[in-house]
PDB file of C-alpha atoms in Angstrom:
ATOM      1  CA  MET H   1     -72.592 120.291 333.574  1.00 65.00           C
ATOM      2  CA  ALA H   2     -75.257 118.029 335.042  1.00 77.00           C
ATOM      3  CA  LYS H   3     -74.982 114.259 334.922  1.00 88.00           C
ATOM      4  CA  LEU H   4     -77.712 111.774 334.197  1.00 91.00           C
ATOM      5  CA  LYS H   5     -78.200 108.378 335.798  1.00 94.00           C
ATOM      6  CA  TYR H   6     -79.472 106.086 333.087  1.00 95.00           C
ATOM      7  CA  VAL H   7     -80.759 102.665 334.155  1.00 96.00           C
ATOM      8  CA  ALA H   8     -81.904  99.989 331.730  1.00 96.00           C
ATOM      9  CA  GLU H   9     -82.533  96.278 331.986  1.00 95.00           C
ATOM     10  CA  PHE H  10     -82.068  93.845 329.136  1.00 95.00           C
ATOM     11  CA  GLU H  11     -83.225  90.254 328.924  1.00 93.00           C
ATOM     12  CA  ILE H  12     -80.503  88.177 327.287  1.00 92.00           C
ATOM     13  CA  ASN H  13     -80.794  84.556 326.275  1.00 87.00           C
ATOM     14  CA  ALA H  14     -77.367  83.503 327.615  1.00 89.00           C
ATOM     15  CA  SER H  15     -75.948  82.211 330.876  1.00 90.00           C
ATOM     16  CA  VAL H  16     -74.397  84.582 333.405  1.00 94.00           C
ATOM     17  CA  LYS H  17     -71.167  82.572 333.143  1.00 94.00           C
ATOM     18  CA  MET H  18     -71.051  83.261 329.421  1.00 93.00           C
ATOM     19  CA  LEU H  19     -71.884  86.971 329.770  1.00 95.00           C
ATOM     20  CA  PHE H  20     -69.706  87.911 332.734  1.00 97.00           C
ATOM     21  CA  PRO H  21     -66.292  87.902 330.979  1.00 97.00           C
ATOM     22  CA  TYR H  22     -67.697  90.332 328.369  1.00 97.00           C
ATOM     23  CA  LEU H  23     -68.577  92.762 331.187  1.00 97.00           C
ATOM     24  CA  SER H  24     -65.525  92.376 333.387  1.00 97.00           C
ATOM     25  CA  THR H  25     -62.406  91.757 331.298  1.00 96.00           C
ATOM     26  CA  PRO H  26     -60.485  94.090 328.984  1.00 97.00           C
ATOM     27  CA  LEU H  27     -60.701  91.612 326.099  1.00 96.00           C
ATOM     28  CA  GLY H  28     -64.430  91.055 326.596  1.00 97.00           C
ATOM     29  CA  LEU H  29     -65.234  94.772 326.895  1.00 97.00           C
ATOM     30  CA  SER H  30     -63.152  95.660 323.835  1.00 97.00           C
ATOM     31  CA  GLU H  31     -65.163  93.231 321.714  1.00 96.00           C
ATOM     32  CA  TRP H  32     -68.472  95.124 322.073  1.00 96.00           C
ATOM     33  CA  PHE H  33     -68.240  98.104 324.388  1.00 96.00           C
ATOM     34  CA  ALA H  34     -65.170 100.176 323.515  1.00 96.00           C
ATOM     35  CA  GLU H  35     -62.520 100.479 320.825  1.00 96.00           C
ATOM     36  CA  LYS H  36     -59.854  99.341 323.242  1.00 97.00           C
ATOM     37  CA  VAL H  37     -59.679  98.408 326.932  1.00 97.00           C
ATOM     38  CA  LYS H  38     -56.522  97.625 328.850  1.00 97.00           C
ATOM     39  CA  VAL H  39     -55.379  97.409 332.447  1.00 97.00           C
ATOM     40  CA  VAL H  40     -52.870 100.181 333.153  1.00 97.00           C
ATOM     41  CA  ASN H  41     -52.371  99.443 336.854  1.00 96.00           C
ATOM     42  CA  ALA H  42     -53.317  95.936 337.959  1.00 95.00           C
ATOM     43  CA  GLU H  43     -52.619  96.562 341.648  1.00 96.00           C
ATOM     44  CA  GLU H  44     -55.017  99.537 341.794  1.00 95.00           C
ATOM     45  CA  ARG H  45     -57.388  98.000 339.197  1.00 96.00           C
ATOM     46  CA  ILE H  46     -57.157 100.994 336.851  1.00 97.00           C
ATOM     47  CA  TYR H  47     -58.407 100.451 333.306  1.00 97.00           C
ATOM     48  CA  ASP H  48     -57.918 102.602 330.209  1.00 97.00           C
ATOM     49  CA  ILE H  49     -61.153 102.573 328.191  1.00 97.00           C
ATOM     50  CA  VAL H  50     -60.998 104.163 324.724  1.00 97.00           C
ATOM     51  CA  TRP H  51     -64.070 105.517 322.902  1.00 92.00           C
ATOM     52  CA  ASP H  52     -63.873 107.592 319.722  1.00 90.00           C
ATOM     53  CA  GLY H  53     -60.098 107.709 320.056  1.00 93.00           C
ATOM     54  CA  THR H  54     -60.317 109.286 323.530  1.00 94.00           C
ATOM     55  CA  SER H  55     -58.854 107.565 326.559  1.00 95.00           C
ATOM     56  CA  HIS H  56     -60.829 107.425 329.825  1.00 95.00           C
ATOM     57  CA  LEU H  57     -59.315 106.021 333.011  1.00 97.00           C
ATOM     58  CA  ALA H  58     -61.607 104.036 335.294  1.00 97.00           C
ATOM     59  CA  LYS H  59     -61.115 102.119 338.516  1.00 97.00           C
ATOM     60  CA  LEU H  60     -62.740  98.739 338.939  1.00 97.00           C
ATOM     61  CA  THR H  61     -64.390  99.319 342.322  1.00 97.00           C
ATOM     62  CA  ALA H  62     -66.697  96.301 342.543  1.00 97.00           C
ATOM     63  CA  LEU H  63     -66.404  92.803 341.167  1.00 97.00           C
ATOM     64  CA  GLN H  64     -68.653  89.968 342.262  1.00 97.00           C
ATOM     65  CA  LEU H  65     -68.184  86.891 340.069  1.00 97.00           C
ATOM     66  CA  ASN H  66     -71.070  86.362 337.615  1.00 97.00           C
ATOM     67  CA  LYS H  67     -73.142  89.067 339.347  1.00 97.00           C
ATOM     68  CA  HIS H  68     -71.779  92.619 339.443  1.00 98.00           C
ATOM     69  CA  VAL H  69     -69.106  94.915 337.977  1.00 98.00           C
ATOM     70  CA  LYS H  70     -68.635  98.616 338.649  1.00 98.00           C
ATOM     71  CA  PHE H  71     -66.174 101.039 337.075  1.00 98.00           C
ATOM     72  CA  VAL H  72     -65.759 104.540 338.531  1.00 97.00           C
ATOM     73  CA  PHE H  73     -64.147 106.985 336.144  1.00 96.00           C
ATOM     74  CA  LEU H  74     -61.183 108.912 337.479  1.00 95.00           C
ATOM     75  CA  PRO H  75     -61.835 112.658 337.782  1.00 89.00           C
ATOM     76  CA  GLU H  76     -60.971 114.808 334.778  1.00 81.00           C
ATOM     77  CA  ASN H  77     -61.776 118.067 336.595  1.00 78.00           C
ATOM     78  CA  GLU H  78     -62.750 119.411 340.033  1.00 78.00           C
ATOM     79  CA  ALA H  79     -66.485 118.753 339.567  1.00 74.00           C
ATOM     80  CA  ASP H  80     -65.745 115.092 338.758  1.00 80.00           C
ATOM     81  CA  LYS H  81     -63.943 114.669 342.100  1.00 86.00           C
ATOM     82  CA  GLU H  82     -67.152 115.471 343.974  1.00 87.00           C
ATOM     83  CA  ASP H  83     -69.462 113.571 341.631  1.00 90.00           C
ATOM     84  CA  PRO H  84     -67.584 110.930 339.587  1.00 93.00           C
ATOM     85  CA  SER H  85     -69.111 109.219 336.573  1.00 94.00           C
ATOM     86  CA  TYR H  86     -69.521 105.459 336.808  1.00 97.00           C
ATOM     87  CA  LEU H  87     -70.740 102.447 334.927  1.00 97.00           C
ATOM     88  CA  GLU H  88     -72.273  99.390 336.528  1.00 98.00           C
ATOM     89  CA  PHE H  89     -73.361  96.030 335.183  1.00 98.00           C
ATOM     90  CA  LYS H  90     -75.550  93.717 337.267  1.00 98.00           C
ATOM     91  CA  LEU H  91     -76.530  90.211 336.224  1.00 97.00           C
ATOM     92  CA  ALA H  92     -79.477  88.226 337.547  1.00 95.00           C
ATOM     93  CA  HIS H  93     -80.758  84.844 336.470  1.00 91.00           C
ATOM     94  CA  ASN H  94     -84.321  83.611 336.826  1.00 86.00           C
ATOM     95  CA  ASP H  95     -84.189  79.825 337.248  1.00 84.00           C
ATOM     96  CA  MET H  96     -87.911  79.384 336.590  1.00 84.00           C
ATOM     97  CA  THR H  97     -87.820  81.045 333.174  1.00 80.00           C
ATOM     98  CA  GLU H  98     -84.126  80.301 332.464  1.00 78.00           C
ATOM     99  CA  THR H  99     -83.699  83.978 331.655  1.00 85.00           C
ATOM    100  CA  THR H 100     -80.729  86.242 332.355  1.00 93.00           C
ATOM    101  CA  PHE H 101     -81.202  89.953 332.973  1.00 95.00           C
ATOM    102  CA  LEU H 102     -78.457  92.520 332.501  1.00 96.00           C
ATOM    103  CA  LYS H 103     -79.010  95.781 334.334  1.00 97.00           C
ATOM    104  CA  VAL H 104     -76.923  98.712 333.074  1.00 97.00           C
ATOM    105  CA  ILE H 105     -76.413 101.792 335.243  1.00 97.00           C
ATOM    106  CA  ASP H 106     -74.634 104.581 333.376  1.00 96.00           C
ATOM    107  CA  TYR H 107     -73.991 107.758 335.353  1.00 95.00           C
ATOM    108  CA  SER H 108     -72.336 110.230 333.011  1.00 91.00           C
ATOM    109  CA  LEU H 109     -72.210 113.644 331.411  1.00 86.00           C
ATOM    110  CA  ILE H 110     -74.345 112.485 328.510  1.00 81.00           C
ATOM    111  CA  ASP H 111     -77.520 114.231 329.613  1.00 75.00           C
ATOM    112  CA  ASN H 112     -79.844 113.218 326.787  1.00 85.00           C
ATOM    113  CA  GLU H 113     -81.733 110.144 327.956  1.00 89.00           C
ATOM    114  CA  ALA H 114     -82.965 109.311 324.444  1.00 92.00           C
ATOM    115  CA  ASP H 115     -79.363 109.301 323.150  1.00 91.00           C
ATOM    116  CA  LEU H 116     -78.242 107.078 326.029  1.00 91.00           C
ATOM    117  CA  LYS H 117     -81.135 104.680 325.468  1.00 94.00           C
ATOM    118  CA  GLU H 118     -80.269 104.426 321.763  1.00 94.00           C
ATOM    119  CA  LEU H 119     -76.571 103.956 322.572  1.00 94.00           C
ATOM    120  CA  TRP H 120     -77.198 101.157 325.080  1.00 95.00           C
ATOM    121  CA  ILE H 121     -79.702  99.348 322.862  1.00 95.00           C
ATOM    122  CA  SER H 122     -77.077  99.403 320.112  1.00 95.00           C
ATOM    123  CA  LEU H 123     -74.284  98.247 322.450  1.00 96.00           C
ATOM    124  CA  ILE H 124     -76.345  95.389 323.914  1.00 96.00           C
ATOM    125  CA  HIS H 125     -77.379  94.378 320.406  1.00 94.00           C
ATOM    126  CA  SER H 126     -73.666  94.175 319.489  1.00 95.00           C
ATOM    127  CA  LEU H 127     -72.969  92.096 322.601  1.00 96.00           C
ATOM    128  CA  CYS H 128     -75.801  89.701 321.795  1.00 94.00           C
ATOM    129  CA  GLU H 129     -74.677  89.318 318.185  1.00 94.00           C
ATOM    130  CA  LEU H 130     -71.165  88.575 319.427  1.00 94.00           C
ATOM    131  CA  ILE H 131     -72.295  85.777 321.735  1.00 92.00           C
ATOM    132  CA  GLY H 132     -75.103  84.528 319.493  1.00 89.00           C
ATOM    133  CA  ALA H 133     -77.875  85.409 321.925  1.00 83.00           C
ATOM    134  CA  LYS H 134     -81.276  86.981 321.576  1.00 75.00           C
ATOM    135  CA  GLU H 135     -82.007  90.135 323.587  1.00 66.00           C
ATOM    136  CA  THR H 136     -85.114  91.954 324.696  1.00 66.00           C
ATOM    137  CA  HIS H 137     -85.160  95.445 326.174  1.00 60.00           C
ATOM    138  CA  ALA H 138     -87.095  95.070 329.404  1.00 52.00           C
TER     139      ALA H 138
END
């Protein structure tokens, strides 16, 4: 089954320092992104991310404080070994406009771009409600 790389950028009226823990920690992610997130192997940075009652293991492969987080999902079959799904969050702040941008890169088996767009708009809306920020889909 083919994978789709979905990329979207959201303008969020919040500081990167406020947003980053919601993108990079199990507690933060479980508040808006998934039903449950926990670290199952701290040494190897393996997380268990639960959606719709289904567990998905992911390795935290990149972490740059207040800038970038990347999770690569552990293979569930042979095809995944060659072409693993991943999720990336990138934060950028524009000092002139005092605006923070969150770039989402979702590379997954969900191959309907309209569904992914709707999903991410809903997720980012939940995140913004949680932190009391206003968002704009860029």
